[in-house]
mmCIF file of C-alpha atoms in Angstrom:
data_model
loop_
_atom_site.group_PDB
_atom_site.id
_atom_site.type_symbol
_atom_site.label_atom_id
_atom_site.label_comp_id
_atom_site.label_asym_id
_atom_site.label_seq_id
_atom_site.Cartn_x
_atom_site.Cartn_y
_atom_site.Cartn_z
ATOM 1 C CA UNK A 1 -39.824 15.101 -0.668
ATOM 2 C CA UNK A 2 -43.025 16.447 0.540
ATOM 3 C CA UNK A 3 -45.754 13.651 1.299
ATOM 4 C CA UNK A 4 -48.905 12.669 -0.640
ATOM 5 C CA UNK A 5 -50.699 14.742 1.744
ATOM 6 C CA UNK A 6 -49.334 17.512 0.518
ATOM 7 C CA UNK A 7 -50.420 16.404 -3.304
ATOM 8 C CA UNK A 8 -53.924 15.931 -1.995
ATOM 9 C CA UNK A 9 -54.658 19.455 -0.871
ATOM 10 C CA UNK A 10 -53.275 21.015 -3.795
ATOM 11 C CA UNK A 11 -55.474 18.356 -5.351
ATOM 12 C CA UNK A 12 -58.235 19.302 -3.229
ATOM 13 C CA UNK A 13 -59.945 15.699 -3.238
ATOM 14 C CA UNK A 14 -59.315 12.558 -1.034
ATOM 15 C CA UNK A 15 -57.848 9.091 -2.002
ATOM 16 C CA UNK A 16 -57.411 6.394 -0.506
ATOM 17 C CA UNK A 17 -53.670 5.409 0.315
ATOM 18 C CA UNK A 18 -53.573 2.196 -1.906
ATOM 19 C CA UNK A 19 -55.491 3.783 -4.910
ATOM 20 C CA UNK A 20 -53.163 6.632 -4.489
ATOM 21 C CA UNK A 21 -50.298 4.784 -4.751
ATOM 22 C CA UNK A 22 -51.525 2.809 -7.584
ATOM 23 C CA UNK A 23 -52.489 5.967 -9.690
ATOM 24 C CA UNK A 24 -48.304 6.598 -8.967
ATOM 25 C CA UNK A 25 -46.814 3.226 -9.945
ATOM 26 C CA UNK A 26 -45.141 4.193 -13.395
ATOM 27 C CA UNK A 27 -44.787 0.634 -15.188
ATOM 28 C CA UNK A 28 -41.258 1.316 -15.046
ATOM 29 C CA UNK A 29 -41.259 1.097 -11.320
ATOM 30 C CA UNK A 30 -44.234 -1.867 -11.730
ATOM 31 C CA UNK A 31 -41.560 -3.950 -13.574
ATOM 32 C CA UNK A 32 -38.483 -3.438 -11.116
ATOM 33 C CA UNK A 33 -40.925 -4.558 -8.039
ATOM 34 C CA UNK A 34 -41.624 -7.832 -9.881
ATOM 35 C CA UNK A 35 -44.469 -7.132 -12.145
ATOM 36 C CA UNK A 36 -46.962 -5.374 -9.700
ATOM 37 C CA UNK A 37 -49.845 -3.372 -11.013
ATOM 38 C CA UNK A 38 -49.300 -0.119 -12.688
ATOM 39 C CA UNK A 39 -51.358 3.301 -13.012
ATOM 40 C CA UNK A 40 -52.583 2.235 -16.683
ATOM 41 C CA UNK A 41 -56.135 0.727 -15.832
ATOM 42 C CA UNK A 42 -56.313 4.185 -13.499
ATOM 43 C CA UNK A 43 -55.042 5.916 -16.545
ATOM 44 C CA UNK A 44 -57.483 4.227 -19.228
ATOM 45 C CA UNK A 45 -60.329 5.309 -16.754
ATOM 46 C CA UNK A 46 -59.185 8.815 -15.734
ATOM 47 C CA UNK A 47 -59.320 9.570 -19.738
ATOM 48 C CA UNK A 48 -62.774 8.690 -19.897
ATOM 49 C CA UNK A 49 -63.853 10.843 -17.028
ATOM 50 C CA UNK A 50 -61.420 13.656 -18.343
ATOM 51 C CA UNK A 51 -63.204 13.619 -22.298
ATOM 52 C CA UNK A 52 -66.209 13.433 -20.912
ATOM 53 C CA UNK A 53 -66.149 16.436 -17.824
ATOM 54 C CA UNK A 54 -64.427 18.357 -20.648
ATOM 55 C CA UNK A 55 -67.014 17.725 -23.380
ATOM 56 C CA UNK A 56 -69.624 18.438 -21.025
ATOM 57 C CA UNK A 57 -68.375 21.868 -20.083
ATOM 58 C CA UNK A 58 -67.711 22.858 -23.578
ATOM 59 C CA UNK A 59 -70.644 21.515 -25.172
ATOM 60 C CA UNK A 60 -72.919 23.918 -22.227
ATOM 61 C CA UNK A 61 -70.387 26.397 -22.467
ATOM 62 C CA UNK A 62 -70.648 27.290 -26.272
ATOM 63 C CA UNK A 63 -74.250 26.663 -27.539
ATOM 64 C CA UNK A 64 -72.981 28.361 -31.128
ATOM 65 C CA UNK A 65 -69.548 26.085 -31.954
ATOM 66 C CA UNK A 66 -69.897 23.850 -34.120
ATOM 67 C CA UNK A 67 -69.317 20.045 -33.661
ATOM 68 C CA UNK A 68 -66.185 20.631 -35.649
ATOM 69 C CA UNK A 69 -64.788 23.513 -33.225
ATOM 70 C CA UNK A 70 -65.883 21.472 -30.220
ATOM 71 C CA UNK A 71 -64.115 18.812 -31.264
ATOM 72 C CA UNK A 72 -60.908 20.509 -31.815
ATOM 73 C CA UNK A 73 -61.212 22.801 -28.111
ATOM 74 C CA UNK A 74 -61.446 19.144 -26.226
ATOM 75 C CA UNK A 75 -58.618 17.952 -28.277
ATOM 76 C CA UNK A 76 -56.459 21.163 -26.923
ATOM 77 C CA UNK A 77 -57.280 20.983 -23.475
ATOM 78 C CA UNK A 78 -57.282 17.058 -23.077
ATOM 79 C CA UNK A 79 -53.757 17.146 -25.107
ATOM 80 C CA UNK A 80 -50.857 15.757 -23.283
ATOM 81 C CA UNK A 81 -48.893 19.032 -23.681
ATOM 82 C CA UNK A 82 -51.734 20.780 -21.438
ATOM 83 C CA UNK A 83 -52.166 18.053 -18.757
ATOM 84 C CA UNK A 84 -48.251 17.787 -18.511
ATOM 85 C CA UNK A 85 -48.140 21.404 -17.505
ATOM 86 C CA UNK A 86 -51.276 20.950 -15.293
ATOM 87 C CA UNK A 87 -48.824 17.846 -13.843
ATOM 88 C CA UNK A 88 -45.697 20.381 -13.233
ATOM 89 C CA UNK A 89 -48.006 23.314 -11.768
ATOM 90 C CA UNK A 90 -48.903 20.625 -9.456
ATOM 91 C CA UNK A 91 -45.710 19.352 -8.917
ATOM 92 C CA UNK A 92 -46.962 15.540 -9.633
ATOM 93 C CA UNK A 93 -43.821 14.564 -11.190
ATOM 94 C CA UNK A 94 -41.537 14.077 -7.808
ATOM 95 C CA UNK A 95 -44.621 11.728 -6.616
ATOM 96 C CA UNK A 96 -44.305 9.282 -8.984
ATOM 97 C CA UNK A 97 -42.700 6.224 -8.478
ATOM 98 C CA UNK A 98 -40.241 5.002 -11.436
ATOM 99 C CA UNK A 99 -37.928 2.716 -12.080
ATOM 100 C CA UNK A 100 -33.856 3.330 -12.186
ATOM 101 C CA UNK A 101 -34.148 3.471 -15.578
ATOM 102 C CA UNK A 102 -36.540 6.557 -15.734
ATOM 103 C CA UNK A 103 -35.239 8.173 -12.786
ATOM 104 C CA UNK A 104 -31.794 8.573 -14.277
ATOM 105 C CA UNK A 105 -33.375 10.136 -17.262
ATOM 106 C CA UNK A 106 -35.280 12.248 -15.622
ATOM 107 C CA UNK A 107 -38.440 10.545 -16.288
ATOM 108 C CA UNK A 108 -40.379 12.439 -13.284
ATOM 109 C CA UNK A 109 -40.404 15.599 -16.254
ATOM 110 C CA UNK A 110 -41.545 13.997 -19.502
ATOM 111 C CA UNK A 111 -44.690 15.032 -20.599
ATOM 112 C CA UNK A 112 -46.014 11.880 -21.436
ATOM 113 C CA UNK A 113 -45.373 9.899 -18.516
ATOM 114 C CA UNK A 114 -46.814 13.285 -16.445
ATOM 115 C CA UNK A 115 -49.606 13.105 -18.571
ATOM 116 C CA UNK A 116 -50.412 9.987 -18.241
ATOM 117 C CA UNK A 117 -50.024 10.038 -14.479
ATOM 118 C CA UNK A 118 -52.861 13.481 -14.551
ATOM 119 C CA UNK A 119 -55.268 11.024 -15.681
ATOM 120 C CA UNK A 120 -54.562 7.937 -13.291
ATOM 121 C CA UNK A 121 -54.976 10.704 -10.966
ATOM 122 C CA UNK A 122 -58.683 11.963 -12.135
ATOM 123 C CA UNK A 123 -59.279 7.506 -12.397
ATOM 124 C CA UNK A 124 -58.663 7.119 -8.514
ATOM 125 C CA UNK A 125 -60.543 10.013 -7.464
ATOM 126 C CA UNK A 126 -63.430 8.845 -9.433
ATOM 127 C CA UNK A 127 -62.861 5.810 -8.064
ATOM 128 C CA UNK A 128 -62.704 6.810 -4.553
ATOM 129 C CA UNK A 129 -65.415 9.534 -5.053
ATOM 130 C CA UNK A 130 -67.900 9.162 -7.583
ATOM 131 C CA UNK A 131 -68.396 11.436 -10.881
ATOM 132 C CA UNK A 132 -69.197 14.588 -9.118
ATOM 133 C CA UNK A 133 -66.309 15.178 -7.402
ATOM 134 C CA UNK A 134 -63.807 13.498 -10.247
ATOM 135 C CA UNK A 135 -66.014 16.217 -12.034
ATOM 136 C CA UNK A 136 -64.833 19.273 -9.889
ATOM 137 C CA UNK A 137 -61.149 18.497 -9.793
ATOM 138 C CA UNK A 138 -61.082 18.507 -13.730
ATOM 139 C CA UNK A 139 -63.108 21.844 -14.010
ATOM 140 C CA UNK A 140 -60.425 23.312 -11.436
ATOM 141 C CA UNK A 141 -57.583 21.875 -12.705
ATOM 142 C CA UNK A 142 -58.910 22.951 -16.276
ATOM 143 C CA UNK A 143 -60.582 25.681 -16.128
ATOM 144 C CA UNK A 144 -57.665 27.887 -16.631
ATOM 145 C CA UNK A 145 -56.857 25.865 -19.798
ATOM 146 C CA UNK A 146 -60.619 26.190 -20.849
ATOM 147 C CA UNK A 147 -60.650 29.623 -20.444
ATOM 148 C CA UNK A 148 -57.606 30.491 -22.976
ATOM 149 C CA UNK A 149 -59.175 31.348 -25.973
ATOM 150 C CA UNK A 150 -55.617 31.438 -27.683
ATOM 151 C CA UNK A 151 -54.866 28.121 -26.850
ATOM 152 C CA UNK A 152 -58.142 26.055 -27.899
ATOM 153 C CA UNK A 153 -58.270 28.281 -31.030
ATOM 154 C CA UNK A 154 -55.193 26.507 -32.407
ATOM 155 C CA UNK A 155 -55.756 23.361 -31.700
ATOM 156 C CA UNK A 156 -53.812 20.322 -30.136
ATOM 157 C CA UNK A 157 -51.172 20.733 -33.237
ATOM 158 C CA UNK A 158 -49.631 24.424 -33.024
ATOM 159 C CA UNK A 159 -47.098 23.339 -35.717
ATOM 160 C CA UNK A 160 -50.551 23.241 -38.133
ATOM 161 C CA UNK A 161 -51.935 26.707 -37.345
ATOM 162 C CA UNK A 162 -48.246 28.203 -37.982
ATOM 163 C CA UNK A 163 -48.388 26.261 -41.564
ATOM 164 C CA UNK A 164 -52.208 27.539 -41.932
ATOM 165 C CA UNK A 165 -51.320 30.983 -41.042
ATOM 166 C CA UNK A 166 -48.409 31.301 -43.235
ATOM 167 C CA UNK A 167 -50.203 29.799 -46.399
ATOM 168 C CA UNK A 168 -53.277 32.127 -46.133
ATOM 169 C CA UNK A 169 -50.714 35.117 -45.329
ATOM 170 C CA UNK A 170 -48.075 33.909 -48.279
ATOM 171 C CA UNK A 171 -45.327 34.284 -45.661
ATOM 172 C CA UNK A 172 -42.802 32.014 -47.681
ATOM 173 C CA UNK A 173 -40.900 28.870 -45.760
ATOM 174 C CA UNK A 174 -41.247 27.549 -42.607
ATOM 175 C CA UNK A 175 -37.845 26.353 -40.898
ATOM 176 C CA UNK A 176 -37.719 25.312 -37.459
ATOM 177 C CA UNK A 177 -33.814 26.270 -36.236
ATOM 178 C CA UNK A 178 -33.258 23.338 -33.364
ATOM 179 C CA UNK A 179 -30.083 22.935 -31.133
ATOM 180 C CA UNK A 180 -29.336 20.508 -28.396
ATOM 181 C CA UNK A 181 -27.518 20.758 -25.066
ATOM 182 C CA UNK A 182 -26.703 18.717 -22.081
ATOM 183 C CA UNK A 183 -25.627 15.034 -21.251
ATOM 184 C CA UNK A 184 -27.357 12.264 -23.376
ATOM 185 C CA UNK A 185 -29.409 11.115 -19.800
ATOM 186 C CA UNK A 186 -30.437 15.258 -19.128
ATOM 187 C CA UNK A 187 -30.945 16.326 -23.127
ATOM 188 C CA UNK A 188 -32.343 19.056 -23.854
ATOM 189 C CA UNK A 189 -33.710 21.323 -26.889
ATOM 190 C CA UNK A 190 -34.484 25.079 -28.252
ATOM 191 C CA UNK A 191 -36.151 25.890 -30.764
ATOM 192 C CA UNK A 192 -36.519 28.981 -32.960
ATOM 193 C CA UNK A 193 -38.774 29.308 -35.886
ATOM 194 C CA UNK A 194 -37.814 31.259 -39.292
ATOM 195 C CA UNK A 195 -40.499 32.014 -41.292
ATOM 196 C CA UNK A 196 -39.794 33.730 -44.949
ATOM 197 C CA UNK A 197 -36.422 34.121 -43.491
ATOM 198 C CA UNK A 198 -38.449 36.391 -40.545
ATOM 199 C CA UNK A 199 -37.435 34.980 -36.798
ATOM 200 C CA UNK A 200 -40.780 34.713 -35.025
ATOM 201 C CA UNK A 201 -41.491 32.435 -31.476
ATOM 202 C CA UNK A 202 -39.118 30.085 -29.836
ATOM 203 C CA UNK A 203 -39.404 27.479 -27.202
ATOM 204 C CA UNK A 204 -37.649 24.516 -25.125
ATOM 205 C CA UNK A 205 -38.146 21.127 -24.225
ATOM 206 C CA UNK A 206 -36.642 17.377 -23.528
ATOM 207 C CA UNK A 207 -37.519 16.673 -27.366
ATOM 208 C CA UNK A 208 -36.759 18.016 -30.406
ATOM 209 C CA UNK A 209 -40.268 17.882 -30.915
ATOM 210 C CA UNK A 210 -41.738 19.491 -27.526
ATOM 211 C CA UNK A 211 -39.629 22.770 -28.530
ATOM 212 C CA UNK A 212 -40.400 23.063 -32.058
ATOM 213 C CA UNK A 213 -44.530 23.066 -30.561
ATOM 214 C CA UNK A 214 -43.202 25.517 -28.129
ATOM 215 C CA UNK A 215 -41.976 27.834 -30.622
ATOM 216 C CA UNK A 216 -45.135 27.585 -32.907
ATOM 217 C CA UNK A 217 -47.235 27.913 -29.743
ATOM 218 C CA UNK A 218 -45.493 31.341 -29.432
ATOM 219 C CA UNK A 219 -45.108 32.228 -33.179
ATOM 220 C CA UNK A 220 -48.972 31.901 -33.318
ATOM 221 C CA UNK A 221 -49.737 34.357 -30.676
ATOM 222 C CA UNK A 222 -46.905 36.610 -31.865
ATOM 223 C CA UNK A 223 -48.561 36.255 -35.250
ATOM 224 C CA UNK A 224 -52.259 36.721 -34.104
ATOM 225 C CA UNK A 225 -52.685 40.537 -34.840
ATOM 226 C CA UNK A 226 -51.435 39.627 -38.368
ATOM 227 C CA UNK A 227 -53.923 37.633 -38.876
ATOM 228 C CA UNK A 228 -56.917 40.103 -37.674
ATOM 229 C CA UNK A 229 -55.562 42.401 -40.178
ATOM 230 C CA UNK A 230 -56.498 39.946 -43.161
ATOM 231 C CA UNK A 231 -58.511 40.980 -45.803
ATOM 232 C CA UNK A 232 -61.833 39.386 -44.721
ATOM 233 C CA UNK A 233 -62.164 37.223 -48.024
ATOM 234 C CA UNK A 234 -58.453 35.423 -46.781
ATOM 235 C CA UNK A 235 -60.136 35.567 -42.838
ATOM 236 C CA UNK A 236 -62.831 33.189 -44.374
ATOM 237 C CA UNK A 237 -60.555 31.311 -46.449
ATOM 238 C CA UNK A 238 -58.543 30.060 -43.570
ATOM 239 C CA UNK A 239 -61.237 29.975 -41.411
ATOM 240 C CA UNK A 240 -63.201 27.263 -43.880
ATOM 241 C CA UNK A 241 -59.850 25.851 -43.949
ATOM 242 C CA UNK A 242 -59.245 25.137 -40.162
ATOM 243 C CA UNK A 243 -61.998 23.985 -39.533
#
C-alpha cells in the first residue's frame, strides 16, 4: 500500500498526520478500536466547504441560469455518484481505514462510504489550511465534473431525465433489465435499459441501484441527439418541465 504521502500529492494540499488520519477513520474501523473518533464531524464540515466552493463557482460562472438550474448543476456535481468517482480517480479507497466487517465486503469501493470520505478529506484541509486552499483542491478536483455540460444538464437523478425524455418523445415503457454475479461478500450488478422494447445504455455497479443510474447515465447521452431533433414546441415542453 502506498503511503499517505503519496495521497497528498495527488491531493496537492498538506495535512497534518492526526487530521489526516482522522478524515480516514471509517466508523466501522472507529467502533472495532473501542469507540475512537470517526471522519463524520470532518465529513459534516467538508460538505459545507464543498456546497459552498461549488455554488460559488457556478453562481460566477453562469450569470444567465436560473436559481432553478443552479440548483440542480450543484446537486450533480456535489452528488455522491460524482465524488465517489473523484474518490477512485484518486485512489482514496485503499487509504481508508475500516473495520473487518467492511473490509470483507469490500467496503474500500462503495460509493457512499468513498463519498463520504471525499468530503472528510476537503474538512481537514480546511482545517489545516484555511478556505482558500480547501477552495483550490475542490475547483481541481471538480473542475472536470463542472465542466461536463452532459452531466450537470441531467441532474443528480439520471433515472428522471430518461423518464422525462421518453414522455416528451412518447418512447413507450421503461424497463431496466438487471442481473447479478459474484459471491454474496463481492456482489455485483449490470444493468441494461429497454425502452419501447428499444435496448439503449447499460452500466455496472455493487447495487442494483448504482447500475440501473449507470445505464440511464448512458441512455441519456445515447439519446441526446434525439432530443435536439424535437419539434421546438416538445423542446420547450420538457424544458418547462425539467426545470
Amino acid at each position: 500500500m502506498e503511503s499517505s504521502e503519496d495521497l497528498l500529492k495527488r491531493l496537492g494540499v498538506t495535512i497534518d498526520a492526526e487530521t489526516l488520519r482522522l478524515a480516514l477513520t471509517h466508523r466501522s474501523y472507529a467502533y472495532e478500536q473501542g469507540g475512537i473518533p470517526t471522519n463524520e464531524r470532518l465529513e459534516f464540515l467538508g460538505d459545507s466547504v464543498l456546497g459552498l466552493s461549488v455554488t460559488d463557482a457556478l453562481y460566477r460562472d453562469n450569470p444567465d441560469l436560473s436559481e432553478g438550474e443552479l440548483a440542480k448543476r450543484r446537486s450533480a456535481v456535489v452528488s455522491t455518484r460524482a465524488l465517489a468517482k473523484i474518490a477512485r480517480g484518486l485512489d482514496l479507497g485503499q487509504h481508508i481505514l475500516l473495520g473487518q466487517g467492511e473490509k470483507l465486503t469490500n467496503g474500500w469501493d462503495k460509493s457512499s462510504i468513498l463519498a463520504d470520505t471525499m468530503e472528510a478529506i476537503i474538512g481537514a484541509t480546511y482545517l489545516s489550511n484555511g478556505m482558500e486552499t480547501a477552495r483550490c483542491l475542490v475547483m481541481r478536483i471538480i473542475g472536470p465534473v463542472l465542466r461536463d455540460a452532459a452531466a450537470l444538464g441531467a441532474g443528480t437523478d439520471w433515472k428522471t431525465s430518461i423518464q422525462e425524455i421518453a414522455a416528451a418523445q412518447r418512447m413507450g415503457v421503461i424497463d431496466y433489465k438487471v442481473t447479478g454475479f459474484g459471491p454474496d461478500h463481492d456482489r455485483r450488478f449490470e444493468a441494461v435499459l429497454v425502452i419501447g422494447g428499444a435496448t439503449y445504455g447499460s452500466g455496472s455497479g455493487r447495487s442494483k441501484k448504482e447500475a440501473e443510474q449507470e445505464a440511464a447515465s448512458a441512455s441519456w447521452k445515447l439519446l441526446q441527439p434525439e432530443v435536439n431533433q424535437l419539434p421546438l414546441a416538445h423542446a420547450d415542453a420538457q424544458l418547462r418541465h425539467s426545470t
